[in-house]
């Protein structure tokens, strides 16, 4: 059914359609609309699930860890400081091999206190063992959330579905809402491989001595390595049923492009407009949107970028002392394969708009500079405020 | 693509107006997008909302910088900001004011169509309080011709329920008829 939803609502609708059994969350702008909607669904019965109110994000994650260990399908959502407070529990969820799905609405970390879009919060959690999928529009938020349960439950790793604050979470747009029966066929009830069961007592998440810990971590890495192929299979099935597919990366006009811009999230939508403009002006511009950040889609980026002369990466995030995080990951992924120069740009931190002009600047600077700078180039910075 | 910017104050429902336009446009088979100015919502503070309507999928995610249409819900904002900022030739400016279009001297000499409506008066009479967001949609429909009153009726009733929805609908219809359209 064609409808119009906010990105947040698209996420909540997907959780309803996934028949999630336990939701626990602590509200934080801009994640609030997701959990408000779910609290409503749980209370009016449209979702036959329990909404557990807790006193913090750390407890929210702890609650869904407990529920997931009990063998039910779970969901939580957070942003920024809330996600940072969950950090310890994120390791617990992944190390415990629990297929929890959470929505993460990208918001800047304070201080300075800021409610707006910035990916540094989720990217700071990249080593916790969570799969990370970055969405570009409301439909993709809904679809990715459904796919996330299939993926999580197949590899026993948790999945973060990530959406930009406001530019996606609070934007109303057309979304095709699939029928419950269709979703049920795509996503059957959760069949846990292991669970807390008082009739068959066992110990979960206990001590792992030197003799087994490393193997447990190796098994997490192997599960991550299995994700690209699994996602492809799940998407194949999703496509057959719903007619939409995204891939771990989404290339646009890359085949003959000499300069390819790599970015993620909603900035990719605006970048598509710029690529169209540049093509109309006779430039061979391309766009590669990275949807899956963990595991990093090394093979896919090699394939798409193989014939580009220059690659520009636009990051709405920063690892202080290193620079744009997607750029660092991309440079490392390209090692040993493609020697294409990677130009790194940072823009849009703390919700500053990434406009058509910002992205045109990325292309123009990349085209006009012989070799990439060692450090990331920051765009749109007011130099007078730095004095 | 038609790009719309709405200026209002927190609590006046600028975001709701943007959403209603988007819903009506999508129901008609168009693509649309509506989003707020992303501030922490404070009652009374100036707010901005945006709406885009097109006949194909809308990819751009930046704010609207070159609006084709600007709707100003609060007359007091005219002395605080330039509602026509970024507006090009042929733009449409829809104001809630008692003034007539020719009295809006800020845009004199520019090729901008000014449409005025005393939405405070209409909303106060029809709704009992000067919440003008739905009233101003009547001005929008009349000024742009993008949608008909009928197109907004359904989303309006769905949003506000039958009783309140019908009062809002009446306010919108009155605005449609009572606007003053400049040369």
Short mmCIF file of N, CA, C and O in Angstrom, two decimals, chain A residues 60-133:
data_model
loop_
_atom_site.label_atom_id
_atom_site.label_comp_id
_atom_site.label_asym_id
_atom_site.label_seq_id
_atom_site.Cartn_x
_atom_site.Cartn_y
_atom_site.Cartn_z
N UNK A 60 18.28 -0.17 28.39
CA UNK A 60 17.46 -0.57 27.24
C UNK A 60 18.16 -1.71 26.51
O UNK A 60 17.53 -2.72 26.16
N UNK A 61 19.46 -1.54 26.26
CA UNK A 61 20.19 -2.59 25.56
C UNK A 61 20.27 -3.84 26.44
O UNK A 61 20.11 -4.96 25.95
N UNK A 62 20.48 -3.64 27.74
CA UNK A 62 20.54 -4.79 28.64
C UNK A 62 19.21 -5.56 28.61
O UNK A 62 19.19 -6.80 28.59
N UNK A 63 18.10 -4.82 28.55
CA UNK A 63 16.78 -5.47 28.54
C UNK A 63 16.58 -6.29 27.26
O UNK A 63 16.10 -7.42 27.31
N UNK A 64 16.97 -5.73 26.11
CA UNK A 64 16.77 -6.51 24.88
C UNK A 64 17.77 -7.67 24.80
O UNK A 64 17.48 -8.70 24.21
N UNK A 65 18.92 -7.51 25.43
CA UNK A 65 19.87 -8.64 25.49
C UNK A 65 19.23 -9.79 26.27
O UNK A 65 19.25 -10.94 25.84
N UNK A 66 18.63 -9.45 27.40
CA UNK A 66 17.95 -10.48 28.19
C UNK A 66 16.84 -11.14 27.41
O UNK A 66 16.71 -12.37 27.38
N UNK A 67 16.04 -10.31 26.74
CA UNK A 67 14.90 -10.84 25.99
C UNK A 67 15.37 -11.71 24.82
O UNK A 67 14.84 -12.80 24.58
N UNK A 68 16.41 -11.22 24.12
CA UNK A 68 16.93 -11.98 22.97
C UNK A 68 17.52 -13.31 23.44
O UNK A 68 17.37 -14.34 22.79
N UNK A 69 18.18 -13.28 24.59
CA UNK A 69 18.75 -14.52 25.13
C UNK A 69 17.62 -15.48 25.51
O UNK A 69 17.79 -16.69 25.49
N UNK A 70 16.46 -14.92 25.83
CA UNK A 70 15.29 -15.74 26.12
C UNK A 70 14.63 -16.28 24.86
O UNK A 70 13.64 -17.02 24.93
N UNK A 71 15.14 -15.87 23.69
CA UNK A 71 14.67 -16.47 22.44
C UNK A 71 13.58 -15.73 21.72
O UNK A 71 12.87 -16.31 20.91
N UNK A 72 13.43 -14.42 22.00
CA UNK A 72 12.39 -13.67 21.26
C UNK A 72 13.02 -12.60 20.37
O UNK A 72 14.20 -12.25 20.53
N UNK A 73 12.22 -12.11 19.44
CA UNK A 73 12.68 -11.07 18.50
C UNK A 73 12.61 -9.72 19.21
O UNK A 73 11.60 -9.40 19.84
N UNK A 74 13.68 -8.94 19.10
CA UNK A 74 13.79 -7.71 19.90
C UNK A 74 14.16 -6.50 19.04
O UNK A 74 14.69 -6.63 17.94
N UNK A 75 13.89 -5.33 19.61
CA UNK A 75 14.24 -4.07 18.93
C UNK A 75 14.52 -2.99 19.94
O UNK A 75 13.88 -2.91 21.00
N UNK A 76 15.47 -2.13 19.61
CA UNK A 76 15.66 -0.90 20.35
C UNK A 76 16.11 0.19 19.38
O UNK A 76 16.38 -0.10 18.21
N UNK A 77 16.17 1.41 19.87
CA UNK A 77 16.60 2.52 19.00
C UNK A 77 17.27 3.56 19.88
O UNK A 77 16.91 3.74 21.04
N UNK A 78 18.25 4.25 19.30
CA UNK A 78 18.89 5.32 20.05
C UNK A 78 19.59 6.29 19.11
O UNK A 78 19.48 6.18 17.89
N UNK A 79 20.30 7.22 19.70
CA UNK A 79 21.04 8.25 18.97
C UNK A 79 22.16 8.75 19.86
O UNK A 79 22.02 8.78 21.09
N UNK A 80 23.25 9.19 19.23
CA UNK A 80 24.24 10.04 19.87
C UNK A 80 24.66 9.58 21.27
O UNK A 80 25.08 8.45 21.48
N UNK A 81 24.50 10.47 22.25
CA UNK A 81 24.88 10.20 23.64
C UNK A 81 24.23 8.91 24.16
O UNK A 81 24.84 8.19 24.94
N UNK A 82 23.02 8.64 23.72
CA UNK A 82 22.32 7.43 24.14
C UNK A 82 23.06 6.19 23.66
O UNK A 82 23.24 5.21 24.40
N UNK A 83 23.51 6.24 22.41
CA UNK A 83 24.27 5.11 21.85
C UNK A 83 25.60 4.97 22.57
O UNK A 83 26.05 3.86 22.86
N UNK A 84 26.21 6.12 22.87
CA UNK A 84 27.50 6.09 23.57
C UNK A 84 27.34 5.41 24.93
O UNK A 84 28.18 4.62 25.35
N UNK A 85 26.22 5.70 25.58
CA UNK A 85 25.98 5.09 26.89
C UNK A 85 25.74 3.58 26.78
O UNK A 85 26.00 2.82 27.69
N UNK A 86 25.27 3.15 25.62
CA UNK A 86 25.04 1.71 25.39
C UNK A 86 26.32 0.95 25.09
O UNK A 86 26.29 -0.29 25.03
N UNK A 87 27.39 1.67 24.86
CA UNK A 87 28.58 1.06 24.26
C UNK A 87 28.96 -0.29 24.85
O UNK A 87 29.18 -1.27 24.13
N UNK A 88 29.03 -0.36 26.17
CA UNK A 88 29.43 -1.61 26.79
C UNK A 88 28.49 -2.76 26.40
O UNK A 88 28.92 -3.87 26.10
N UNK A 89 27.20 -2.43 26.41
CA UNK A 89 26.21 -3.46 26.12
C UNK A 89 26.21 -3.87 24.63
O UNK A 89 25.76 -4.96 24.27
N UNK A 90 26.68 -2.96 23.76
CA UNK A 90 26.77 -3.31 22.34
C UNK A 90 27.73 -4.48 22.16
O UNK A 90 27.46 -5.42 21.41
N UNK A 91 28.85 -4.44 22.89
CA UNK A 91 29.79 -5.56 22.85
C UNK A 91 29.12 -6.82 23.37
O UNK A 91 29.32 -7.91 22.86
N UNK A 92 28.32 -6.65 24.43
CA UNK A 92 27.67 -7.80 25.04
C UNK A 92 26.70 -8.46 24.05
O UNK A 92 26.66 -9.68 23.92
N UNK A 93 25.96 -7.64 23.34
CA UNK A 93 24.98 -8.17 22.38
C UNK A 93 25.68 -8.94 21.26
O UNK A 93 25.27 -10.04 20.89
N UNK A 94 26.77 -8.35 20.75
CA UNK A 94 27.46 -8.99 19.63
C UNK A 94 28.22 -10.23 20.10
O UNK A 94 28.12 -11.30 19.50
N UNK A 95 28.97 -10.08 21.21
CA UNK A 95 29.72 -11.20 21.74
C UNK A 95 28.80 -12.34 22.17
O UNK A 95 29.14 -13.51 22.06
N UNK A 96 27.60 -11.97 22.63
CA UNK A 96 26.61 -12.97 23.03
C UNK A 96 25.91 -13.59 21.83
O UNK A 96 25.05 -14.46 22.00
N UNK A 97 26.26 -13.10 20.64
CA UNK A 97 25.71 -13.62 19.37
C UNK A 97 24.18 -13.54 19.34
O UNK A 97 23.49 -14.47 18.91
N UNK A 98 23.68 -12.38 19.79
CA UNK A 98 22.23 -12.18 19.86
C UNK A 98 21.75 -11.32 18.68
O UNK A 98 22.28 -10.23 18.45
N UNK A 99 20.77 -11.80 17.95
CA UNK A 99 20.35 -11.11 16.72
C UNK A 99 19.43 -9.92 16.97
O UNK A 99 18.32 -9.85 16.44
N UNK A 100 19.91 -8.98 17.75
CA UNK A 100 19.12 -7.79 18.08
C UNK A 100 19.19 -6.80 16.90
O UNK A 100 20.24 -6.67 16.27
N UNK A 101 18.09 -6.14 16.62
CA UNK A 101 18.11 -5.08 15.61
C UNK A 101 17.85 -3.76 16.31
O UNK A 101 16.95 -3.67 17.16
N UNK A 102 18.66 -2.77 16.00
CA UNK A 102 18.39 -1.45 16.55
C UNK A 102 18.43 -0.41 15.45
O UNK A 102 19.15 -0.54 14.47
N UNK A 103 17.59 0.62 15.61
CA UNK A 103 17.67 1.77 14.70
C UNK A 103 18.54 2.80 15.39
O UNK A 103 18.41 3.05 16.59
N UNK A 104 19.45 3.38 14.62
CA UNK A 104 20.36 4.37 15.16
C UNK A 104 20.15 5.63 14.31
O UNK A 104 20.43 5.62 13.11
N UNK A 105 19.62 6.66 14.93
CA UNK A 105 19.41 7.90 14.18
C UNK A 105 20.65 8.77 14.40
O UNK A 105 20.90 9.24 15.51
N UNK A 106 21.42 8.93 13.35
CA UNK A 106 22.70 9.64 13.45
C UNK A 106 22.52 11.06 13.96
O UNK A 106 21.84 11.88 13.33
N UNK A 107 23.12 11.32 15.12
CA UNK A 107 23.07 12.67 15.69
C UNK A 107 24.44 12.98 16.27
O UNK A 107 25.11 12.10 16.81
N UNK A 108 24.81 14.26 16.20
CA UNK A 108 26.12 14.69 16.69
C UNK A 108 26.26 14.46 18.18
O UNK A 108 25.27 14.53 18.92
N UNK A 109 27.47 14.19 18.62
CA UNK A 109 27.77 14.05 20.04
C UNK A 109 28.15 15.40 20.62
O UNK A 109 28.77 16.22 19.97
N UNK A 110 27.76 15.62 21.89
CA UNK A 110 28.10 16.86 22.56
C UNK A 110 29.19 16.64 23.56
O UNK A 110 29.56 15.49 23.81
N UNK A 111 29.65 17.73 24.22
CA UNK A 111 29.35 19.10 23.82
C UNK A 111 30.17 19.50 22.60
O UNK A 111 31.10 18.80 22.27
N UNK A 112 29.74 20.68 21.96
CA UNK A 112 28.55 21.48 22.08
C UNK A 112 27.30 20.68 21.74
O UNK A 112 27.25 19.92 20.80
N UNK A 113 26.31 20.91 22.56
CA UNK A 113 25.05 20.20 22.47
C UNK A 113 24.41 20.44 21.10
O UNK A 113 24.25 21.58 20.69
N UNK A 114 24.08 19.39 20.41
CA UNK A 114 23.63 19.53 19.03
C UNK A 114 22.74 18.33 18.72
O UNK A 114 23.08 17.20 19.04
N UNK A 115 21.57 18.60 18.13
CA UNK A 115 20.60 17.53 17.88
C UNK A 115 20.69 16.96 16.48
O UNK A 115 19.94 16.07 16.13
N UNK A 116 21.59 17.51 15.67
CA UNK A 116 21.45 17.31 14.23
C UNK A 116 22.36 16.22 13.65
O UNK A 116 23.19 15.65 14.37
N UNK A 117 22.21 15.99 12.35
CA UNK A 117 22.82 14.82 11.71
C UNK A 117 24.34 14.84 11.73
O UNK A 117 24.97 15.87 11.43
N UNK A 118 24.92 13.70 12.06
CA UNK A 118 26.37 13.53 12.10
C UNK A 118 26.59 12.04 12.38
O UNK A 118 26.00 11.49 13.30
N UNK A 119 27.45 11.42 11.59
CA UNK A 119 27.58 9.95 11.69
C UNK A 119 28.61 9.48 12.71
O UNK A 119 28.80 8.27 12.86
N UNK A 120 29.28 10.41 13.37
CA UNK A 120 30.37 9.98 14.26
C UNK A 120 29.86 9.07 15.39
O UNK A 120 30.59 8.20 15.86
N UNK A 121 28.60 9.23 15.78
CA UNK A 121 28.08 8.38 16.88
C UNK A 121 28.08 6.90 16.51
O UNK A 121 28.61 6.07 17.25
N UNK A 122 27.52 6.57 15.35
CA UNK A 122 27.46 5.15 14.99
C UNK A 122 28.82 4.62 14.56
O UNK A 122 29.17 3.48 14.84
N UNK A 123 29.58 5.47 13.88
CA UNK A 123 30.89 5.00 13.39
C UNK A 123 31.84 4.72 14.55
O UNK A 123 32.74 3.88 14.44
N UNK A 124 31.64 5.43 15.67
CA UNK A 124 32.47 5.17 16.85
C UNK A 124 32.19 3.78 17.42
O UNK A 124 32.93 3.31 18.28
N UNK A 125 31.12 3.12 16.94
CA UNK A 125 30.78 1.78 17.44
C UNK A 125 31.16 0.70 16.44
O UNK A 125 30.71 -0.44 16.53
N UNK A 126 32.04 1.06 15.51
CA UNK A 126 32.31 0.12 14.41
C UNK A 126 33.01 -1.15 14.85
O UNK A 126 32.96 -2.15 14.15
N UNK A 127 33.69 -1.13 15.99
CA UNK A 127 34.45 -2.32 16.42
C UNK A 127 33.70 -3.18 17.43
O UNK A 127 34.28 -4.04 18.07
N UNK A 128 32.39 -2.93 17.57
CA UNK A 128 31.63 -3.68 18.59
C UNK A 128 31.10 -5.00 18.06
O UNK A 128 30.50 -5.76 18.82
N UNK A 129 31.22 -5.24 16.75
CA UNK A 129 30.71 -6.50 16.21
C UNK A 129 29.28 -6.41 15.68
O UNK A 129 28.66 -7.43 15.40
N UNK A 130 28.78 -5.19 15.55
CA UNK A 130 27.45 -5.01 14.96
C UNK A 130 27.59 -4.80 13.44
O UNK A 130 28.46 -4.08 12.98
N UNK A 131 26.68 -5.40 12.72
CA UNK A 131 26.54 -5.10 11.30
C UNK A 131 25.95 -3.69 11.21
O UNK A 131 25.07 -3.35 11.99
N UNK A 132 26.45 -2.88 10.28
CA UNK A 132 25.92 -1.51 10.14
C UNK A 132 25.42 -1.26 8.72
O UNK A 132 26.19 -1.41 7.76
N UNK A 133 24.16 -0.86 8.62
CA UNK A 133 23.57 -0.55 7.31
C UNK A 133 23.06 0.90 7.33
O UNK A 133 22.24 1.26 8.18
#
